[in-house]
Amino acid sequence: MTHTQARSDNVAATADGVSPAISVRNLRMGYGARVLLDNASFDVRRSEILVILGGSGSGKSSLMKTIIGLYKPMAGDILIDGANIATAGMDEKAQTQRKLGVMYQSGALFGSLNVLENVRFPLDQFTDLALADKNLTARMLLHQVEMAYAESLMPAELSGGMLKRAGIARAMALGCDILLLDEPSAGLDPITAANLDRTILSLRRNLGFTFVVVTHELQSIFAIADRSIMLDPVSRSIIAAGKPADLRDHSADSRVRQFFNRQPDVGRQNTRS
Amino acid sequence: MSITTASKSGTGDDAVSVVLEGRITAYTAAPIWKYAIDTLTRNPNRPVIVDASRLQYVDDVGIALLFDLIRRDRPVDAQVEIRELAPNLAALVRDYEPKDFAAATRGRRHIGILEQTGRATAQQIAYLKEIARFLRACVRALRQARTVNWGDVFDVATEAGANAVPIVLLMGFLMGVIIAFEVALVARQFGAVIFVVNGVGVAMLRELGALMTAIVLAGRTGAAFAAQIGTQKVNEELNAISTFGLDPVHFLVLPRLLGAILVVPLLTVLADVVGIFGGALVMATFDIGFLQFYNQLLGAVTATDFVLGIVKSAVFGLTIAAVGCHRGLTTGAGATSVGLSATSAVVTSIVLIVVIDGLFAVFTS
Ligand SMILES: Nc1ncnc2c1ncn2[C@@H]1O[C@H](COP(=O)(O)OP(=O)(O)OP(=O)(O)O)[C@@H](O)[C@H]1O
Ligand SMILES: [Mg+2]
């Protein structure tokens, strides 16, 4: 039971509350010759909800995929529970990745499985639970994201928001205490989005989960984020880090204030008043 | 992660006690869960007291376990009670209503053989209608062939034609060599080696050149057409094309049809030539020189044989492209159906190729 071993280490670290869940050090990443982010460093603390902000195309999804080890960074280190996923070998990387629950921007459900089977998939792969128990767990997760009624639908039969919600349920299935969600509430109606925020807060409060959330929804950012970091594709750096409310009110960077106050670019600002 | 049960004596209510302790996670829950539920089912008429005070860590699977313990329908005097559950965990368990999870899983509805037959027949009829409609659309599109985007046709011809040259050459050459060799071994016993030339010539030109090329192309290009168009359908690109007022058949199918009709005959010529060349090489080892081979060949085959093979190959090309495109356009939803489309494109076009070849044989002999 190597899994068990890895997880108890994981929780021991939670208990001491010192070591960060994810630690990104001097990261440079991009595609081919194109660098999206250079010399970026930040931590995700235990039981923290960190929101990654930035304009469309600024590299948020790419950063998330780099953190979870899908892309190799050009330089720098990414420590997850102290294990460097940037330099890890195949096995060590797989071990580390198993601690992460990930929801991709497009949901990334398996097309040949229905919704319930998708959510059950990680449980099927990694646990010895009885089928009825796995089904109950999966149904409870689907209930959390208000997808219980859709459990027997195939992914191709779902709407965009439903795909995302099923993806979130699947990300949570293995009880990973570090969850990375790429735009979970984009495309959801305000009520469902608010319920999702509540679920995230409840999991953090009651189970101590750590969240890295990419989102543009201002209301959601203010509702859930303990801290946020903002990526900027022009300077290829993190241009702001801190509490969203502080950034909105006190940031020295006009782009950051512009983002939080939802203002258009300067050229068009004159026409507003 | 251990669990103990003991009958409480002395209180008189004869309650069973279950102690949950340690960590209950996806990886550790299985035996605990089984044991706990077994305890509940073994004691249907006694109250159960679950002591949760020694739990250290619980994840969503653990929450599901706790919920599973209390959601069961039991007599009023045999309820399950979880004691000293940490308030944060209790809050999570309270999120769920037992009635929301009461319904048993609906099994797949059993379908009788009569219904199956009926459904399959209806499906086939619908499919035939579908094919007929598609063919009409193709014909309509071919009439507007002048307005086609020749750049697309050229791309198709490059991918399906030029890039397929090596494999077609290899197949054609080996066909010629194998036939010549096998037949020559037999013919030698009758002193009729020279007539092997006739066999190789007629077989390659009339049948094998076209047939082998078409089968290679069905696997290579038919599948590719189905997968490309199928993926575009799944990604709603087809819907986008339609809403621009463009006709997907004209836009996607026509270039492929034209490309395939153009390149399959050309590839067939190549296969014919290298096949006969392979045959000539083999015959040289049976003491039939190239010149003798050539003279014998001229006497054995006619222009009709060659033209027949080429005409057939054009029909095969049309079939491969039409079936591939049709399977692509009728792809269902999701990645799985793209795979199914590609597979069925290959199977359907190979079957059709063989059938058409048979029809040609019947009507031209
Ligand atoms: N697989 C890829 N290969 C090359 N470039 C890519 C790839 N994926 C993304 N990019 C580029 O990287 C940049 C960042 O893309 P990314 O998807 O990370 O943006 P994002 O911040 O998540 O945007 P959005 O908010 O729209 O989802 C984009 O400019 C994109 O062109
Ligand atoms: Mg993105």
Tab-separated table of C-alpha atoms in Angstrom, chain B residues 69-339:
chain	number	residue	atom	x	y	z
B	69	LEU	CA	-24.103	4.307	8.172
B	70	ILE	CA	-26.900	6.686	9.058
B	71	ARG	CA	-28.906	6.670	5.851
B	72	ARG	CA	-30.261	3.159	6.242
B	73	ASP	CA	-33.906	2.493	6.979
B	74	ARG	CA	-33.991	0.867	10.400
B	75	PRO	CA	-36.650	0.385	13.097
B	76	VAL	CA	-37.080	3.284	15.532
B	77	ASP	CA	-35.542	1.343	18.385
B	78	ALA	CA	-32.572	0.236	16.277
B	79	GLN	CA	-31.258	3.531	14.956
B	80	VAL	CA	-27.625	4.219	14.175
B	81	GLU	CA	-26.148	7.063	16.126
B	82	ILE	CA	-22.755	8.615	15.468
B	83	ARG	CA	-21.310	10.042	18.650
B	84	GLU	CA	-18.630	12.628	19.088
B	85	LEU	CA	-18.228	13.308	15.419
B	86	ALA	CA	-16.123	16.412	14.930
B	87	PRO	CA	-18.421	19.331	14.057
B	88	ASN	CA	-16.708	19.960	10.718
B	89	LEU	CA	-17.325	16.392	9.608
B	90	ALA	CA	-20.857	16.422	10.952
B	91	ALA	CA	-21.523	19.503	8.855
B	92	LEU	CA	-20.413	17.670	5.735
B	93	VAL	CA	-22.480	14.571	6.471
B	94	ARG	CA	-25.524	16.752	7.158
B	95	ASP	CA	-25.216	18.128	3.610
B	96	TYR	CA	-26.842	14.994	2.286
B	97	GLU	CA	-30.414	13.777	2.536
B	98	PRO	CA	-30.869	9.999	2.753
B	99	LYS	CA	-33.919	10.222	0.478
B	100	ASP	CA	-31.782	11.667	-2.343
B	101	PHE	CA	-29.802	8.463	-2.453
B	102	ALA	CA	-32.573	5.972	-1.823
B	103	ALA	CA	-33.314	5.035	-5.413
B	104	ALA	CA	-31.553	1.879	-6.437
B	105	THR	CA	-29.528	1.952	-9.625
B	106	ARG	CA	-31.723	1.420	-12.601
B	107	GLY	CA	-30.527	-1.619	-14.485
B	108	ARG	CA	-30.350	-1.667	-18.256
B	109	ARG	CA	-33.777	-2.448	-19.665
B	110	HIS	CA	-33.858	-5.915	-21.140
B	111	ILE	CA	-34.611	-5.941	-24.859
B	112	GLY	CA	-36.302	-9.009	-26.344
B	113	ILE	CA	-35.067	-10.643	-29.525
B	114	LEU	CA	-38.117	-9.493	-31.467
B	115	GLU	CA	-37.544	-5.920	-30.492
B	116	GLN	CA	-33.842	-6.253	-31.310
B	117	THR	CA	-34.626	-7.559	-34.782
B	118	GLY	CA	-37.124	-4.799	-35.353
B	119	ARG	CA	-34.732	-2.118	-34.208
B	120	ALA	CA	-31.890	-3.485	-36.314
B	121	THR	CA	-34.123	-3.604	-39.397
B	122	ALA	CA	-35.346	-0.088	-38.851
B	123	GLN	CA	-31.736	1.003	-38.420
B	124	GLN	CA	-30.646	-0.616	-41.674
B	125	ILE	CA	-33.550	0.907	-43.592
B	126	ALA	CA	-32.742	4.302	-42.156
B	127	TYR	CA	-29.111	3.775	-43.121
B	128	LEU	CA	-29.980	2.906	-46.724
B	129	LYS	CA	-32.168	5.990	-46.997
B	130	GLU	CA	-29.331	8.002	-45.523
B	131	ILE	CA	-26.863	6.630	-48.105
B	132	ALA	CA	-29.262	7.386	-50.952
B	133	ARG	CA	-29.674	10.947	-49.757
B	134	PHE	CA	-25.926	11.319	-49.417
B	135	LEU	CA	-25.279	9.984	-52.914
B	136	ARG	CA	-27.779	12.465	-54.331
B	137	ALA	CA	-25.991	15.239	-52.494
B	138	CYS	CA	-22.663	14.017	-53.868
B	139	VAL	CA	-23.957	13.985	-57.421
B	140	ARG	CA	-25.337	17.469	-56.951
B	141	ALA	CA	-21.939	18.525	-55.619
B	142	LEU	CA	-20.064	16.883	-58.494
B	143	ARG	CA	-22.117	18.900	-60.957
B	144	GLN	CA	-20.695	22.009	-59.352
B	145	ALA	CA	-17.186	20.619	-59.509
B	146	ARG	CA	-16.032	23.776	-61.320
B	147	THR	CA	-16.534	25.850	-58.178
B	148	VAL	CA	-14.536	23.541	-55.954
B	149	ASN	CA	-11.510	24.817	-54.109
B	150	TRP	CA	-8.690	23.230	-56.130
B	151	GLY	CA	-6.228	23.959	-53.352
B	152	ASP	CA	-8.155	21.512	-51.151
B	153	VAL	CA	-8.251	18.952	-53.955
B	154	PHE	CA	-4.502	19.306	-54.326
B	155	ASP	CA	-4.005	18.798	-50.567
B	156	VAL	CA	-6.114	15.663	-50.653
B	157	ALA	CA	-4.252	14.392	-53.710
B	158	THR	CA	-0.927	14.988	-51.988
B	159	GLU	CA	-1.913	13.240	-48.787
B	160	ALA	CA	-3.901	10.391	-50.311
B	161	GLY	CA	-1.816	10.065	-53.462
B	162	ALA	CA	1.783	11.238	-53.330
B	163	ASN	CA	2.288	10.164	-49.737
B	164	ALA	CA	0.849	6.739	-50.498
B	165	VAL	CA	3.276	6.062	-53.361
B	166	PRO	CA	5.859	4.106	-51.337
B	167	ILE	CA	3.348	1.706	-49.787
B	168	VAL	CA	1.550	1.211	-53.108
B	169	LEU	CA	4.845	0.526	-54.882
B	170	LEU	CA	5.829	-1.989	-52.244
B	171	MET	CA	2.485	-3.779	-52.337
B	172	GLY	CA	2.332	-3.834	-56.134
B	173	PHE	CA	5.877	-5.114	-56.481
B	174	LEU	CA	5.348	-7.886	-53.934
B	175	MET	CA	2.064	-8.882	-55.580
B	176	GLY	CA	3.819	-9.296	-58.937
B	177	VAL	CA	6.704	-11.228	-57.402
B	178	ILE	CA	4.487	-13.566	-55.389
B	179	ILE	CA	2.082	-14.376	-58.189
B	180	ALA	CA	4.837	-14.931	-60.726
B	181	PHE	CA	6.757	-17.137	-58.356
B	182	GLU	CA	3.849	-19.286	-57.171
B	183	VAL	CA	2.415	-19.787	-60.655
B	184	ALA	CA	5.829	-20.391	-62.225
B	185	LEU	CA	6.585	-23.204	-59.784
B	186	VAL	CA	3.479	-25.034	-60.968
B	187	ALA	CA	3.823	-24.073	-64.631
B	188	ARG	CA	7.398	-25.371	-64.765
B	189	GLN	CA	6.142	-28.913	-64.161
B	190	PHE	CA	4.119	-28.616	-67.379
B	191	GLY	CA	6.850	-26.817	-69.304
B	192	ALA	CA	4.552	-23.812	-69.588
B	193	VAL	CA	6.666	-21.230	-67.775
B	194	ILE	CA	6.300	-18.704	-70.599
B	195	PHE	CA	2.546	-18.500	-70.027
B	196	VAL	CA	3.126	-17.236	-66.520
B	197	VAL	CA	3.776	-13.920	-68.230
B	198	ASN	CA	0.195	-13.919	-69.498
B	199	GLY	CA	-1.078	-14.684	-66.006
B	200	VAL	CA	0.924	-11.953	-64.333
B	201	GLY	CA	0.037	-9.390	-66.984
B	202	VAL	CA	-3.695	-10.014	-67.015
B	203	ALA	CA	-3.972	-10.455	-63.239
B	204	MET	CA	-2.083	-7.246	-62.455
B	205	LEU	CA	-3.763	-5.067	-65.061
B	206	ARG	CA	-7.353	-6.279	-64.758
B	207	GLU	CA	-7.584	-7.172	-61.092
B	208	LEU	CA	-4.791	-6.895	-58.629
B	209	GLY	CA	-3.353	-3.501	-59.420
B	210	ALA	CA	-6.684	-1.803	-58.855
B	211	LEU	CA	-7.804	-4.057	-56.022
B	212	MET	CA	-4.644	-3.879	-53.924
B	213	THR	CA	-4.340	-0.136	-54.388
B	214	ALA	CA	-7.965	0.333	-53.390
B	215	ILE	CA	-7.574	-1.796	-50.267
B	216	VAL	CA	-4.471	0.108	-49.195
B	217	LEU	CA	-6.268	3.382	-49.829
B	218	ALA	CA	-9.362	2.240	-47.930
B	219	GLY	CA	-7.238	1.629	-44.854
B	220	ARG	CA	-5.137	4.723	-45.282
B	221	THR	CA	-7.381	7.362	-46.757
B	222	GLY	CA	-10.926	6.159	-46.109
B	223	ALA	CA	-10.206	5.963	-42.392
B	224	ALA	CA	-8.518	9.350	-42.457
B	225	PHE	CA	-11.486	10.981	-44.196
B	226	ALA	CA	-13.905	9.520	-41.663
B	227	ALA	CA	-11.743	10.553	-38.722
B	228	GLN	CA	-11.109	14.078	-40.010
B	229	ILE	CA	-14.704	14.860	-40.834
B	230	GLY	CA	-15.896	12.990	-37.735
B	231	THR	CA	-13.681	15.096	-35.487
B	232	GLN	CA	-14.913	18.228	-37.194
B	233	LYS	CA	-18.449	17.105	-36.554
B	234	VAL	CA	-17.742	16.379	-32.892
B	235	ASN	CA	-16.126	19.803	-32.496
B	236	GLU	CA	-19.188	21.432	-34.065
B	237	GLU	CA	-17.080	22.647	-37.002
B	238	LEU	CA	-19.719	21.208	-39.311
B	239	ASN	CA	-22.376	23.282	-37.586
B	240	ALA	CA	-20.180	26.338	-38.038
B	241	ILE	CA	-19.799	25.600	-41.750
B	242	SER	CA	-23.550	25.211	-42.130
B	243	THR	CA	-24.351	28.418	-40.297
B	244	PHE	CA	-22.005	30.308	-42.610
B	245	GLY	CA	-24.418	29.174	-45.296
B	246	LEU	CA	-21.848	26.775	-46.742
B	247	ASP	CA	-22.751	23.251	-47.763
B	248	PRO	CA	-20.580	20.733	-45.876
B	249	VAL	CA	-20.854	18.327	-48.797
B	250	HIS	CA	-19.550	20.914	-51.220
B	251	PHE	CA	-16.993	22.207	-48.780
B	252	LEU	CA	-15.584	19.001	-47.283
B	253	VAL	CA	-16.763	16.066	-49.349
B	254	LEU	CA	-16.330	17.298	-52.912
B	255	PRO	CA	-12.564	17.974	-52.697
B	256	ARG	CA	-12.072	14.540	-51.207
B	257	LEU	CA	-14.197	12.843	-53.845
B	258	LEU	CA	-12.331	14.590	-56.667
B	259	GLY	CA	-8.957	14.017	-55.072
B	260	ALA	CA	-9.616	10.311	-54.616
B	261	ILE	CA	-11.018	9.855	-58.138
B	262	LEU	CA	-7.878	11.484	-59.507
B	263	VAL	CA	-5.196	9.728	-57.484
B	264	VAL	CA	-6.446	6.167	-57.193
B	265	PRO	CA	-6.106	5.509	-60.969
B	266	LEU	CA	-2.640	7.078	-60.958
B	267	LEU	CA	-1.562	4.916	-58.065
B	268	THR	CA	-3.053	1.926	-59.843
B	269	VAL	CA	-0.873	2.599	-62.898
B	270	LEU	CA	2.152	2.600	-60.608
B	271	ALA	CA	1.055	-0.639	-58.966
B	272	ASP	CA	0.498	-2.212	-62.413
B	273	VAL	CA	3.945	-1.210	-63.611
B	274	VAL	CA	5.919	-2.325	-60.565
B	275	GLY	CA	3.845	-5.511	-60.292
B	276	ILE	CA	4.726	-6.490	-63.816
B	277	PHE	CA	8.308	-5.459	-63.205
B	278	GLY	CA	8.384	-7.727	-60.122
B	279	GLY	CA	6.974	-10.518	-62.249
B	280	ALA	CA	9.671	-9.917	-64.874
B	281	LEU	CA	12.395	-10.139	-62.224
B	282	VAL	CA	11.050	-13.481	-61.021
B	283	MET	CA	10.712	-14.782	-64.576
B	284	ALA	CA	14.343	-13.893	-65.214
B	285	THR	CA	15.272	-16.501	-62.608
B	286	PHE	CA	13.158	-18.981	-64.580
B	287	ASP	CA	15.250	-18.242	-67.677
B	288	ILE	CA	12.810	-15.901	-69.342
B	289	GLY	CA	14.708	-12.769	-70.268
B	290	PHE	CA	13.265	-9.258	-70.125
B	291	LEU	CA	12.925	-9.027	-73.905
B	292	GLN	CA	11.125	-12.338	-74.128
B	293	PHE	CA	8.907	-11.286	-71.223
B	294	TYR	CA	8.095	-8.031	-72.981
B	295	ASN	CA	7.182	-9.681	-76.274
B	296	GLN	CA	5.050	-12.292	-74.550
B	297	LEU	CA	3.312	-9.582	-72.496
B	298	LEU	CA	2.397	-7.550	-75.568
B	299	GLY	CA	0.723	-10.588	-77.040
B	300	ALA	CA	-1.057	-11.478	-73.814
B	301	VAL	CA	-2.683	-8.278	-72.645
B	302	THR	CA	-4.772	-5.769	-74.492
B	303	ALA	CA	-5.435	-2.114	-73.945
B	304	THR	CA	-8.888	-3.144	-72.736
B	305	ASP	CA	-7.401	-4.991	-69.769
B	306	PHE	CA	-5.463	-1.909	-68.785
B	307	VAL	CA	-8.370	0.476	-69.273
B	308	LEU	CA	-10.726	-1.808	-67.381
B	309	GLY	CA	-8.376	-1.808	-64.402
B	310	ILE	CA	-8.117	1.970	-64.496
B	311	VAL	CA	-11.880	2.504	-64.780
B	312	LYS	CA	-12.428	0.146	-61.891
B	313	SER	CA	-9.872	1.972	-59.806
B	314	ALA	CA	-11.658	5.281	-60.376
B	315	VAL	CA	-14.887	3.691	-59.137
B	316	PHE	CA	-13.035	2.281	-56.141
B	317	GLY	CA	-11.619	5.719	-55.406
B	318	LEU	CA	-15.093	7.231	-55.508
B	319	THR	CA	-16.389	4.483	-53.221
B	320	ILE	CA	-13.618	4.904	-50.673
B	321	ALA	CA	-14.011	8.662	-50.533
B	322	ALA	CA	-17.806	8.583	-50.451
B	323	VAL	CA	-17.972	5.964	-47.706
B	324	GLY	CA	-15.249	7.657	-45.665
B	325	CYS	CA	-16.911	11.061	-45.914
B	326	HIS	CA	-20.349	9.662	-45.225
B	327	ARG	CA	-19.163	7.855	-42.105
B	328	GLY	CA	-17.478	11.049	-41.011
B	329	LEU	CA	-20.589	13.156	-41.533
B	330	THR	CA	-22.775	10.680	-39.641
B	331	THR	CA	-20.414	10.447	-36.684
B	332	GLY	CA	-22.277	10.530	-33.376
B	333	ALA	CA	-21.040	12.495	-30.410
B	334	GLY	CA	-17.765	12.062	-28.605
B	335	ALA	CA	-14.319	10.666	-29.312
B	336	THR	CA	-15.501	7.064	-29.245
B	337	SER	CA	-17.781	7.584	-32.195
B	338	VAL	CA	-14.935	9.033	-34.262
B	339	GLY	CA	-13.109	5.748	-33.786
